Coordinates of C-alpha atoms in Angstrom, one line a residue:
Chain A
X1 CA 26.4 -41.3 -4.0
X2 CA 29.9 -42.5 -3.4
X3 CA 31.8 -42.3 -0.2
X4 CA 32.9 -38.6 -0.5
X5 CA 29.6 -37.4 -1.8
X6 CA 27.9 -38.8 1.1
X7 CA 30.2 -37.1 3.6
X8 CA 29.9 -33.8 1.8
X9 CA 26.1 -34.1 1.6
X10 CA 25.9 -34.6 5.4
X11 CA 28.2 -31.6 5.9
X12 CA 26.1 -29.5 3.5
X13 CA 22.6 -30.3 5.0
X14 CA 21.4 -31.8 1.8
X15 CA 20.2 -35.2 0.9
X16 CA 22.4 -35.4 -2.1
X17 CA 25.3 -33.6 -3.8
X18 CA 26.7 -34.1 -7.3
X19 CA 30.1 -33.6 -8.9
X20 CA 30.5 -29.9 -10.2
X21 CA 28.1 -28.5 -7.6
X22 CA 29.3 -25.7 -5.5
X23 CA 28.6 -26.0 -1.8
X24 CA 29.3 -24.6 1.4
X25 CA 30.4 -27.4 3.7
X26 CA 30.6 -27.4 7.5
X27 CA 34.1 -28.3 8.6
X28 CA 35.0 -30.6 11.6
X29 CA 38.7 -29.7 11.8
X30 CA 40.9 -26.8 10.6
X31 CA 44.6 -27.3 10.5
X32 CA 47.7 -25.0 9.8
X33 CA 51.4 -25.2 10.5
X34 CA 54.3 -22.8 11.3
X35 CA 54.6 -22.0 7.5
X36 CA 51.0 -21.4 6.6
X37 CA 49.5 -20.2 10.0
X38 CA 51.1 -16.8 10.0
X39 CA 49.6 -15.9 6.6
X40 CA 46.2 -17.4 7.8
X41 CA 46.2 -15.4 11.0
X42 CA 47.0 -12.2 9.1
X43 CA 44.0 -12.8 6.8
X44 CA 41.9 -13.9 9.9
X45 CA 42.5 -10.4 11.3
X46 CA 41.9 -8.7 7.8
X47 CA 38.5 -10.4 7.9
X48 CA 37.7 -8.6 11.1
X49 CA 37.2 -11.9 13.0
X50 CA 37.7 -11.8 16.7
X51 CA 37.4 -15.6 17.7
X52 CA 37.7 -18.7 15.9
X53 CA 34.3 -20.6 15.3
X54 CA 35.2 -23.4 17.7
X55 CA 38.5 -23.4 19.6
X56 CA 38.3 -27.3 20.1
X57 CA 38.2 -27.7 16.2
X58 CA 41.1 -25.4 15.1
X59 CA 44.5 -27.1 15.3
X60 CA 47.9 -25.6 14.8
X61 CA 51.1 -27.5 14.7
X62 CA 54.7 -26.3 14.6
X63 CA 56.5 -29.0 12.5
X64 CA 58.1 -27.6 9.2
X65 CA 61.0 -25.4 10.5
X66 CA 61.1 -26.5 14.2
X67 CA 62.8 -26.7 16.5
X68 CA 63.4 -23.2 15.0
X69 CA 66.0 -23.2 12.3
X70 CA 66.7 -19.5 12.3
X71 CA 65.5 -16.2 13.4
X72 CA 62.7 -15.5 10.9
X73 CA 61.4 -19.1 11.5
X74 CA 61.4 -18.4 15.2
X75 CA 59.3 -15.2 14.6
X76 CA 56.8 -17.1 12.6
X77 CA 56.6 -19.9 15.0
X78 CA 56.1 -17.4 17.8
X79 CA 53.4 -15.6 16.0
X80 CA 51.5 -19.0 15.6
X81 CA 52.1 -19.9 19.3
X82 CA 50.7 -16.6 20.6
X83 CA 47.5 -16.8 18.5
X84 CA 47.0 -20.4 19.4
X85 CA 47.3 -19.6 23.2
X86 CA 45.2 -16.5 23.0
X87 CA 42.4 -18.2 21.2
X88 CA 42.8 -21.5 23.2
X89 CA 43.3 -23.6 20.2
X90 CA 44.4 -27.3 20.1
X91 CA 48.2 -26.7 19.9
X92 CA 51.1 -29.1 20.0
X93 CA 54.3 -27.5 21.3
X94 CA 57.7 -28.9 20.2
X95 CA 58.6 -31.8 22.5
X96 CA 54.8 -32.8 22.7
X97 CA 54.3 -32.8 19.0
X98 CA 55.2 -34.3 15.7
X99 CA 54.6 -34.0 12.0
X100 CA 51.0 -32.9 11.8
X101 CA 49.8 -35.8 9.6
X102 CA 51.4 -38.4 11.7
X103 CA 50.2 -36.6 15.0
X104 CA 46.6 -35.7 14.4
X105 CA 45.3 -39.3 13.8
X106 CA 47.2 -40.7 16.7
X107 CA 45.8 -38.0 19.0
X108 CA 42.3 -39.1 18.1
X109 CA 41.4 -35.9 16.1
X110 CA 40.7 -37.7 13.0
X111 CA 37.5 -40.0 12.6
X112 CA 35.6 -41.4 9.8
X113 CA 33.1 -39.3 8.2
X114 CA 34.7 -35.9 9.2
X115 CA 35.4 -33.0 6.7
X116 CA 38.9 -31.7 7.5
X117 CA 40.6 -28.8 5.8
X118 CA 44.3 -27.9 6.3
X119 CA 46.7 -25.4 5.0
X120 CA 49.0 -28.1 4.0
X121 CA 48.7 -30.0 0.8
X122 CA 49.2 -33.5 2.5
X123 CA 46.2 -33.0 4.6
X124 CA 44.6 -35.7 2.3
X125 CA 46.5 -38.1 4.5
X126 CA 43.4 -38.4 6.8
X127 CA 41.5 -40.2 4.1
X128 CA 43.2 -43.3 5.3
X129 CA 40.6 -43.4 8.3
X130 CA 37.6 -42.6 6.0
X131 CA 37.6 -38.8 6.5
X132 CA 37.0 -36.3 3.6
X133 CA 40.3 -34.2 4.0
X134 CA 41.9 -31.8 1.6
X135 CA 44.6 -29.2 1.6
X136 CA 44.0 -25.5 1.0
X137 CA 45.8 -22.2 1.2
X138 CA 46.1 -19.8 4.2
X139 CA 43.2 -17.5 3.2
X140 CA 40.8 -20.5 2.8
X141 CA 41.9 -21.6 6.2
X142 CA 41.4 -18.2 7.7
X143 CA 37.8 -18.1 6.5
X144 CA 37.3 -21.6 7.7
X145 CA 38.7 -20.7 11.2
X146 CA 36.3 -17.8 11.5
X147 CA 33.2 -19.3 9.9
X148 CA 33.4 -23.1 10.4
X149 CA 32.6 -23.4 6.7
X150 CA 34.3 -23.6 3.5
X151 CA 33.2 -23.3 -0.2
X152 CA 33.9 -26.3 -2.3
X153 CA 33.2 -27.7 -5.7
X154 CA 32.0 -31.3 -5.3
X155 CA 34.7 -33.4 -7.0
X156 CA 34.3 -36.4 -9.2
X157 CA 35.7 -39.5 -7.9
X158 CA 38.0 -42.1 -9.6
X159 CA 37.7 -45.5 -8.0
X160 CA 41.1 -47.4 -7.8
X161 CA 40.8 -51.2 -7.4
X162 CA 43.8 -53.2 -6.4
X163 CA 43.7 -57.0 -6.8
X164 CA 45.9 -59.7 -5.5
X165 CA 48.3 -60.1 -2.6
X166 CA 51.4 -57.8 -2.3
X167 CA 54.9 -59.5 -2.9
X168 CA 57.5 -59.3 -0.2
X169 CA 58.8 -55.8 0.3
X170 CA 56.0 -54.2 -1.6
X171 CA 54.1 -51.6 0.5
X172 CA 51.5 -48.9 0.2
X173 CA 54.3 -46.5 -1.0
X174 CA 55.1 -48.8 -4.0
X175 CA 51.4 -49.0 -5.0
X176 CA 50.9 -45.2 -4.8
X177 CA 54.0 -44.5 -6.6
X178 CA 53.1 -47.2 -9.2
X179 CA 49.6 -45.5 -9.6
X180 CA 51.1 -42.1 -9.9
X181 CA 53.4 -43.3 -12.4
X182 CA 50.4 -44.7 -14.4
X183 CA 48.0 -41.8 -14.2
X184 CA 50.5 -38.9 -14.1
X185 CA 51.0 -35.9 -11.7
X186 CA 47.7 -34.5 -13.0
X187 CA 45.9 -37.9 -13.4
X188 CA 43.4 -37.2 -10.8
X189 CA 43.3 -33.5 -11.0
X190 CA 40.4 -32.0 -8.9
X191 CA 39.1 -35.5 -8.2
X192 CA 38.9 -37.9 -5.3
X193 CA 40.9 -41.1 -5.4
X194 CA 38.9 -43.7 -3.8
X195 CA 41.3 -46.7 -2.9
X196 CA 39.5 -50.3 -2.8
X197 CA 40.0 -53.9 -3.6
X198 CA 41.1 -56.9 -1.7
X199 CA 44.8 -55.6 -1.6
X200 CA 43.5 -52.4 0.2
X201 CA 41.7 -54.7 2.8
X202 CA 44.9 -56.4 3.6
X203 CA 46.9 -53.2 3.7
X204 CA 47.9 -52.1 7.2
X205 CA 46.6 -48.6 8.3
X206 CA 50.1 -47.1 8.1
X207 CA 50.1 -48.2 4.5
X208 CA 46.8 -46.5 3.9
X209 CA 48.1 -43.3 5.4
X210 CA 51.0 -43.4 3.0
X211 CA 48.7 -43.9 -0.1
X212 CA 46.2 -41.3 1.0
X213 CA 49.1 -38.9 1.8
X214 CA 50.3 -38.9 -1.9
X215 CA 46.9 -38.5 -3.6
X216 CA 47.9 -34.8 -4.0
X217 CA 50.9 -35.9 -6.0
X218 CA 48.4 -37.1 -8.7
X219 CA 46.6 -33.6 -8.4
X220 CA 43.7 -35.1 -6.3
X221 CA 41.6 -33.1 -3.9
X222 CA 41.4 -36.0 -1.6
X223 CA 42.3 -39.8 -1.2
X224 CA 39.9 -41.9 0.7
X225 CA 39.5 -45.4 2.0
X226 CA 36.3 -47.2 3.3
X227 CA 36.4 -48.1 7.0
X228 CA 36.8 -51.7 8.1
X229 CA 38.1 -53.6 11.2
X230 CA 41.5 -52.2 10.7
X231 CA 40.2 -48.7 11.0
X232 CA 38.2 -49.7 14.2
X233 CA 41.3 -51.2 15.7
X234 CA 43.4 -48.1 15.0
X235 CA 40.7 -45.7 16.3
X236 CA 40.2 -47.8 19.4
X237 CA 43.8 -49.0 20.3
X238 CA 46.1 -46.3 18.7
X239 CA 44.0 -43.1 18.8
X240 CA 42.2 -44.2 22.0
X241 CA 38.8 -43.3 20.8
X242 CA 36.3 -45.2 22.7
X243 CA 33.7 -46.3 20.3
X244 CA 31.2 -49.2 20.6
X245 CA 31.6 -51.8 18.0
X246 CA 27.9 -51.5 17.2
X247 CA 28.1 -47.7 16.5
X248 CA 31.2 -48.5 14.4
X249 CA 29.3 -51.1 12.4
X250 CA 26.4 -48.7 11.8
X251 CA 29.0 -46.2 10.5
X252 CA 30.4 -48.8 8.3
X253 CA 26.9 -49.4 6.9
X254 CA 26.3 -45.7 6.3
X255 CA 29.4 -45.7 4.2
X256 CA 28.2 -48.5 2.0
X257 CA 28.0 -47.3 -1.5
X258 CA 26.1 -49.8 -3.8
X259 CA 24.7 -47.0 -5.9
X260 CA 27.8 -45.1 -6.3
X261 CA 28.9 -43.1 -9.4
X262 CA 32.5 -42.9 -10.4
X263 CA 34.0 -40.8 -13.1
X264 CA 36.3 -43.7 -13.9
X265 CA 37.4 -47.1 -12.6
X266 CA 41.0 -48.2 -12.7
X267 CA 42.1 -51.7 -11.8
X268 CA 45.6 -53.1 -11.0
X269 CA 47.0 -56.6 -10.4
X270 CA 49.4 -55.9 -7.5
X271 CA 51.0 -59.3 -7.8
X272 CA 53.0 -58.0 -10.8
X273 CA 54.1 -54.9 -9.0
X274 CA 57.6 -54.8 -7.4
X275 CA 59.2 -52.1 -5.2
X276 CA 59.1 -48.8 -7.1
X277 CA 61.5 -45.7 -7.3
X278 CA 60.5 -42.2 -8.5
X279 CA 63.4 -40.7 -10.3
X280 CA 63.9 -36.8 -10.5
X281 CA 62.0 -34.6 -10.8
X282 CA 58.4 -35.8 -10.7
X283 CA 56.7 -38.3 -8.4
X284 CA 55.3 -39.8 -11.7
X285 CA 58.8 -40.6 -13.0
X286 CA 58.7 -44.2 -11.8
X287 CA 60.9 -47.3 -12.4
X288 CA 60.8 -50.7 -10.9
X289 CA 63.7 -50.8 -8.5
X290 CA 65.2 -53.6 -10.6
X291 CA 65.5 -51.2 -13.5
X292 CA 67.0 -48.5 -11.4
X293 CA 70.5 -49.0 -12.4
X294 CA 72.2 -49.0 -9.1
X295 CA 72.1 -45.1 -8.7
X296 CA 74.8 -44.2 -6.0
X297 CA 73.7 -42.0 -3.2
X298 CA 75.0 -39.3 -0.9
X299 CA 72.1 -39.3 1.5
X300 CA 69.2 -41.5 2.6
X301 CA 66.1 -40.0 4.5
X302 CA 63.6 -42.3 6.3
X303 CA 60.6 -40.4 7.7
X304 CA 58.1 -37.7 6.8
X305 CA 54.2 -37.5 6.9
X306 CA 54.5 -40.3 4.1
X307 CA 56.6 -42.8 5.9
X308 CA 57.4 -41.7 9.4
X309 CA 55.2 -44.1 11.4
X310 CA 56.3 -46.9 13.6
X311 CA 55.7 -49.7 11.2
X312 CA 58.0 -47.8 8.7
X313 CA 60.7 -47.5 11.3
X314 CA 60.4 -51.3 12.0
X315 CA 60.9 -52.1 8.3
X316 CA 63.9 -49.8 8.2
X317 CA 65.5 -51.4 11.3
X318 CA 65.1 -54.8 9.7
X319 CA 67.7 -53.7 7.2
X320 CA 70.0 -51.7 9.5
X321 CA 70.1 -54.2 12.3
X322 CA 73.5 -55.5 12.6
X323 CA 74.6 -53.7 9.6
X324 CA 76.4 -50.4 8.9
X325 CA 75.2 -47.5 6.8
X326 CA 77.5 -47.4 3.8
X327 CA 80.5 -45.2 4.5
X328 CA 79.8 -42.9 1.4
X329 CA 76.5 -41.6 2.6
X330 CA 74.6 -40.1 5.5
X331 CA 71.4 -41.9 6.6
X332 CA 68.9 -39.6 8.5
X333 CA 66.0 -41.2 10.4
X334 CA 63.2 -39.1 11.5
X335 CA 60.3 -40.5 13.7
X336 CA 56.9 -38.9 12.7
X337 CA 56.0 -37.9 16.2
X338 CA 57.1 -37.9 19.9
X339 CA 55.0 -41.0 20.3
X340 CA 56.5 -43.0 17.4
X341 CA 60.0 -41.9 18.7
X342 CA 59.2 -43.2 22.2
X343 CA 57.8 -46.5 20.8
X344 CA 60.9 -46.8 18.5
X345 CA 63.0 -46.3 21.5
X346 CA 61.3 -48.9 23.6
X347 CA 61.5 -51.4 20.8
X348 CA 65.2 -50.9 20.5
X349 CA 65.0 -49.5 17.0
X350 CA 66.8 -46.2 17.9
X351 CA 69.8 -48.1 19.1
X352 CA 69.6 -50.2 15.9
X353 CA 69.7 -47.0 13.8
X354 CA 72.6 -45.4 15.9
X355 CA 74.6 -48.6 15.9
X356 CA 74.2 -48.7 12.1
X357 CA 75.6 -45.1 11.9
X358 CA 72.4 -43.3 11.1
X359 CA 71.4 -39.9 12.5
X360 CA 68.2 -40.0 14.5
X361 CA 66.3 -36.7 14.5
X362 CA 63.6 -35.1 16.5
X363 CA 60.3 -35.1 14.6
X364 CA 60.2 -32.4 11.9
X365 CA 59.2 -32.0 8.3
X366 CA 62.9 -30.5 8.0
X367 CA 64.7 -32.0 5.1
X368 CA 61.6 -33.1 3.0
X369 CA 61.1 -29.6 1.9
X370 CA 64.7 -28.4 2.0
X371 CA 64.1 -26.7 5.4
X372 CA 66.8 -28.0 7.7
X373 CA 68.2 -31.3 9.1
X374 CA 69.6 -32.7 5.8
X375 CA 69.8 -30.0 3.1
X376 CA 71.4 -31.1 0.0
X377 CA 74.4 -29.6 -1.8
X378 CA 74.8 -29.1 -5.6
X379 CA 75.3 -32.4 -7.2
X380 CA 74.3 -34.5 -4.3
X381 CA 71.7 -37.4 -4.6
X382 CA 69.2 -38.5 -2.0
X383 CA 66.9 -41.4 -1.7
X384 CA 64.0 -40.4 0.4
X385 CA 60.8 -41.9 1.8
X386 CA 59.2 -38.5 1.6
X387 CA 56.6 -37.5 -1.2
X388 CA 58.1 -35.0 -3.6
X389 CA 61.2 -35.0 -5.8
X390 CA 60.8 -31.7 -7.6
X391 CA 63.8 -29.6 -8.6
X392 CA 65.5 -28.1 -5.4
X393 CA 62.9 -29.8 -3.2
X394 CA 65.5 -30.9 -0.6
X395 CA 68.1 -28.2 -1.2
X396 CA 70.2 -27.2 -4.1
X397 CA 68.4 -27.0 -7.4
X398 CA 71.3 -28.9 -8.8
X399 CA 70.7 -31.8 -6.3
X400 CA 68.6 -34.8 -7.1
X401 CA 65.8 -36.6 -5.0
X402 CA 64.6 -40.1 -5.5
X403 CA 61.5 -41.4 -3.8
X404 CA 60.9 -44.9 -2.4
X405 CA 59.6 -47.1 0.4
X406 CA 61.3 -47.4 3.8
X407 CA 62.6 -50.9 2.7
X408 CA 64.2 -49.7 -0.5
X409 CA 65.7 -46.6 1.4
X410 CA 67.1 -48.6 4.3
X411 CA 68.5 -51.4 2.0
X412 CA 70.1 -48.8 -0.2
X413 CA 71.4 -46.9 2.8
X414 CA 73.5 -50.1 3.5
X415 CA 74.4 -50.8 -0.2
X416 CA 75.4 -47.1 -0.8
X417 CA 73.3 -47.2 -4.1
X418 CA 69.6 -47.9 -5.0
X419 CA 69.0 -51.6 -4.6
X420 CA 66.1 -54.1 -4.3
X421 CA 65.5 -54.9 -0.6
X422 CA 66.1 -58.7 -1.2
X423 CA 69.7 -57.8 -2.0
X424 CA 70.3 -57.0 1.5
X425 CA 67.7 -58.9 3.5
X426 CA 69.0 -62.3 4.6
Chain B
X1 CA 40.2 -4.8 -16.4
X2 CA 42.6 -4.8 -19.3
X3 CA 46.3 -6.0 -18.9
X4 CA 49.1 -5.6 -21.4
X5 CA 52.5 -7.4 -21.1
X6 CA 55.1 -9.7 -22.6
X7 CA 54.9 -13.4 -22.3
X8 CA 57.2 -15.5 -20.2
X9 CA 56.7 -19.1 -21.2
X10 CA 57.1 -22.3 -19.1
X11 CA 56.3 -26.1 -19.5
X12 CA 54.1 -28.5 -17.8
X13 CA 53.9 -29.2 -14.0
X14 CA 55.7 -26.1 -12.8
X15 CA 55.4 -26.7 -9.1
X16 CA 55.3 -24.5 -6.1
X17 CA 58.7 -25.5 -4.9
X18 CA 60.3 -23.9 -8.0
X19 CA 57.9 -20.9 -7.9
X20 CA 59.0 -20.1 -4.4
X21 CA 61.5 -22.6 -2.7
X22 CA 60.8 -23.4 0.8
X23 CA 64.1 -22.1 1.7
X24 CA 62.4 -18.6 1.4
X25 CA 59.4 -19.4 3.4
X26 CA 60.7 -18.4 6.8
X27 CA 59.0 -15.1 6.1
X28 CA 55.5 -14.2 5.0
X29 CA 55.8 -10.6 3.6
X30 CA 54.7 -10.6 -0.1
X31 CA 57.5 -8.1 -1.0
X32 CA 60.2 -10.5 0.4
X33 CA 58.6 -13.5 -1.5
X34 CA 58.5 -11.6 -4.8
X35 CA 62.3 -11.2 -4.7
X36 CA 62.6 -15.0 -5.2
X37 CA 59.6 -15.6 -7.7
X38 CA 60.4 -18.5 -10.0
X39 CA 63.9 -18.7 -8.4
X40 CA 64.4 -22.6 -9.1
X41 CA 63.1 -22.7 -12.7
X42 CA 64.4 -19.4 -14.0
X43 CA 66.8 -17.7 -11.6
X44 CA 66.9 -14.5 -13.7
X45 CA 63.0 -14.2 -13.9
X46 CA 62.8 -11.3 -11.5
X47 CA 65.4 -9.2 -13.3
X48 CA 63.9 -10.0 -16.7
X49 CA 60.3 -9.3 -16.1
X50 CA 58.7 -5.9 -15.9
X51 CA 55.5 -5.2 -14.1
X52 CA 52.5 -6.2 -16.3
X53 CA 54.3 -9.2 -17.8
X54 CA 52.4 -12.5 -18.1
X55 CA 53.4 -16.0 -17.2
X56 CA 52.3 -18.7 -19.7
X57 CA 52.5 -22.4 -19.1
X58 CA 51.4 -25.8 -20.3
X59 CA 49.4 -28.0 -18.1
X60 CA 49.1 -28.4 -14.3
X61 CA 50.7 -25.1 -13.3
X62 CA 51.2 -24.7 -9.5
X63 CA 51.2 -28.3 -8.6
X64 CA 52.6 -29.4 -5.3
X65 CA 52.3 -27.7 -1.8
X66 CA 49.4 -25.5 -0.6
X67 CA 51.7 -22.5 0.0
X68 CA 49.7 -19.4 -0.9
X69 CA 53.3 -17.8 -1.0
X70 CA 53.4 -18.9 -4.5
X71 CA 50.6 -16.9 -6.0
X72 CA 51.6 -14.1 -3.6
X73 CA 55.2 -14.0 -4.9
X74 CA 53.9 -14.0 -8.5
X75 CA 51.3 -11.3 -7.8
X76 CA 53.6 -9.0 -5.9
X77 CA 56.5 -9.2 -8.4
X78 CA 54.2 -7.6 -10.7
X79 CA 53.0 -10.4 -12.9
X80 CA 49.5 -9.3 -14.3
X81 CA 48.2 -12.8 -14.9
X82 CA 48.9 -16.5 -15.5
X83 CA 47.6 -18.2 -18.7
X84 CA 47.9 -22.0 -18.8
X85 CA 46.2 -25.0 -20.4
X86 CA 45.3 -26.2 -16.8
X87 CA 46.1 -25.3 -13.2
X88 CA 46.7 -27.5 -10.1
X89 CA 43.7 -27.1 -7.8
X90 CA 45.1 -25.6 -4.5
X91 CA 47.1 -23.2 -6.5
X92 CA 44.0 -22.2 -8.5
X93 CA 41.9 -21.6 -5.3
X94 CA 44.7 -19.7 -3.7
X95 CA 45.0 -17.3 -6.7
X96 CA 41.2 -16.8 -6.9
X97 CA 41.3 -16.2 -3.1
X98 CA 44.1 -13.3 -3.2
X99 CA 42.9 -11.7 -6.5
X100 CA 45.6 -13.0 -8.7
X101 CA 44.1 -13.4 -12.2
X102 CA 44.4 -16.8 -13.8
X103 CA 43.1 -17.8 -17.3
X104 CA 42.7 -21.2 -18.7
X105 CA 43.2 -21.1 -22.5
X106 CA 44.9 -24.0 -24.5
X107 CA 44.6 -22.1 -27.9
X108 CA 46.5 -19.0 -26.5
X109 CA 49.3 -21.3 -25.1
X110 CA 49.4 -23.1 -28.4
X111 CA 49.7 -20.0 -30.4
X112 CA 52.0 -17.7 -28.3
X113 CA 55.8 -17.6 -27.9
X114 CA 58.0 -16.2 -25.3
X115 CA 58.4 -12.4 -25.9
X116 CA 55.0 -12.0 -27.6
X117 CA 52.9 -9.1 -26.4
X118 CA 49.5 -9.9 -25.1
X119 CA 46.4 -7.8 -24.2
X120 CA 44.1 -9.6 -21.8
X121 CA 40.6 -8.4 -21.0
X122 CA 39.9 -10.2 -17.7
X123 CA 36.1 -9.4 -17.7
X124 CA 35.4 -10.9 -21.2
X125 CA 38.2 -13.6 -21.1
X126 CA 39.5 -12.3 -24.5
X127 CA 43.2 -12.8 -24.9
X128 CA 44.8 -10.8 -27.9
X129 CA 48.3 -11.7 -29.0
X130 CA 49.2 -8.3 -30.5
X131 CA 52.5 -9.8 -31.9
X132 CA 50.7 -12.5 -33.7
X133 CA 47.6 -10.8 -34.6
X134 CA 45.5 -13.5 -33.1
X135 CA 42.8 -13.5 -30.5
X136 CA 41.4 -16.2 -28.2
X137 CA 38.7 -16.8 -25.5
X138 CA 39.6 -18.3 -22.2
X139 CA 37.4 -20.8 -20.5
X140 CA 34.7 -18.9 -18.5
X141 CA 34.6 -19.0 -14.7
X142 CA 31.7 -20.5 -12.9
X143 CA 29.4 -18.0 -11.6
X144 CA 30.1 -18.7 -8.0
X145 CA 33.9 -18.0 -8.5
X146 CA 33.0 -14.7 -10.4
X147 CA 31.5 -13.6 -7.2
X148 CA 34.7 -14.0 -5.3
X149 CA 36.7 -12.4 -8.1
X150 CA 34.3 -9.5 -8.5
X151 CA 34.4 -8.9 -4.7
X152 CA 38.2 -8.7 -4.8
X153 CA 39.1 -12.0 -3.2
X154 CA 37.8 -14.3 -0.6
X155 CA 38.4 -12.1 2.4
X156 CA 36.3 -9.2 0.9
X157 CA 33.6 -11.7 -0.4
X158 CA 33.3 -13.3 3.0
X159 CA 33.0 -9.8 4.7
X160 CA 30.1 -9.1 2.4
X161 CA 28.2 -12.4 2.3
X162 CA 29.1 -14.2 5.4
X163 CA 29.6 -11.6 8.0
X164 CA 26.9 -12.9 10.1
X165 CA 28.8 -16.2 10.4
X166 CA 31.7 -15.0 12.5
X167 CA 32.5 -12.9 15.4

């Protein structure tokens, strides 16, 4: 069995599971947000359920339209808050919160080997830490909240092997954009993307979060990484999970997959990959930045569950320190959580952004889905570190969204058009 | 169950953002969502369609976000079923869960045009294109999913088969 099959077998009480098999898996964490929770709560009541299966394993995070953007959003957030408090759930209030997929790992709620389901398609982010995590809709989440189980078809796994060392300014975002450009937005439909190879061993955990986050943009059910010393260090020192090294080593061994079966193996030489840009209106519409033709911009957004972590902000600050955001555009920087915000503040990054003429917002999904805090007008163009560039994704259906890494986004914010980071970096 | 309706045809990768843009997700009532069904891909859709009509698309229909609001909007505006070459997985689950019929049938998509009248027998998977005089068979559902479909969605299914599992 491969890594995902091993995790699913353990959660099904079987010695083996195989792709295509229907299983009922035990879940370790069930997540929803201010858009999806209200529907899930309604279905939970329709089911006739009174209490969630385990209040320590059900998490609700207001993050999409908060701080409340209008009265209907406020009503939805209120409904979720009241349910969470009544049921004693793990709930993160505005001000003590963040974007769910940045927040949960740093709060120590995500561990290797867990099965996590969330009413948010980017739940697959947690695969960065070796968890099997997948997005579902509100009705599935209602049933998972009530029963602690979920039906699933065991997915086939596609193994992606990345060889070689990344060039300067090439990040996890560039690799996942390149991969989606290669296989297409349904290239991994119903499958797990397992990310391996020596380039992945060298990739920092934040880069792994970015890659696993966008597995859904290739249609995948989950994206997953094997655990290693970087995982251990993240769990120990960032997430504050006290784990003996010996226990971790045995977990590493239990994830070894010498006999693994894969539906397909795809290999890439990363030394040939330069920073990538996804053009409107699909994440697979990829061009290397050197061939992006200097597209002029009205807005740059740096943040989101894809790239709103501290290392992303550090990279952005390298380009904005001592420079000014181009006068023709607005640059919006959104730390992914209160903790990221505070770290950025202590490191002086927030001052860098403000001095450069950028807006710094409280953590929110906000503009990524055209919610608030940076909605686009007709005819406007935005370069964003988020994960989707569909028609109307960030506002008017006549606006355009381009996707890139924080390095390309920050460099382009200075230039006023899409540029290679080396054009700005001294 | 037999549906009869006119085909509204779309391309590949119709995503949940164009089915129901997030600017309308500040409410959860299906009737409200239905008013904006397909807003960013065909702004006239809700005025053109009549209840019973059929959405037909190429590959990967419903890709993108996990918002169940997408199949809810389609269902509540009166679309009887969606026929496509393939569906994105979260959308597929959501539709089955809420009892919104989906059929996977490449041949029907290949041989039908916008405006054709179809008759669809959900229990047999037979799709008759009345306008073209052709019939097709959709890919069968796995037995497990048929259980959810026959129960009338996941909530009813869970009430019947897993009631002992919750309080």
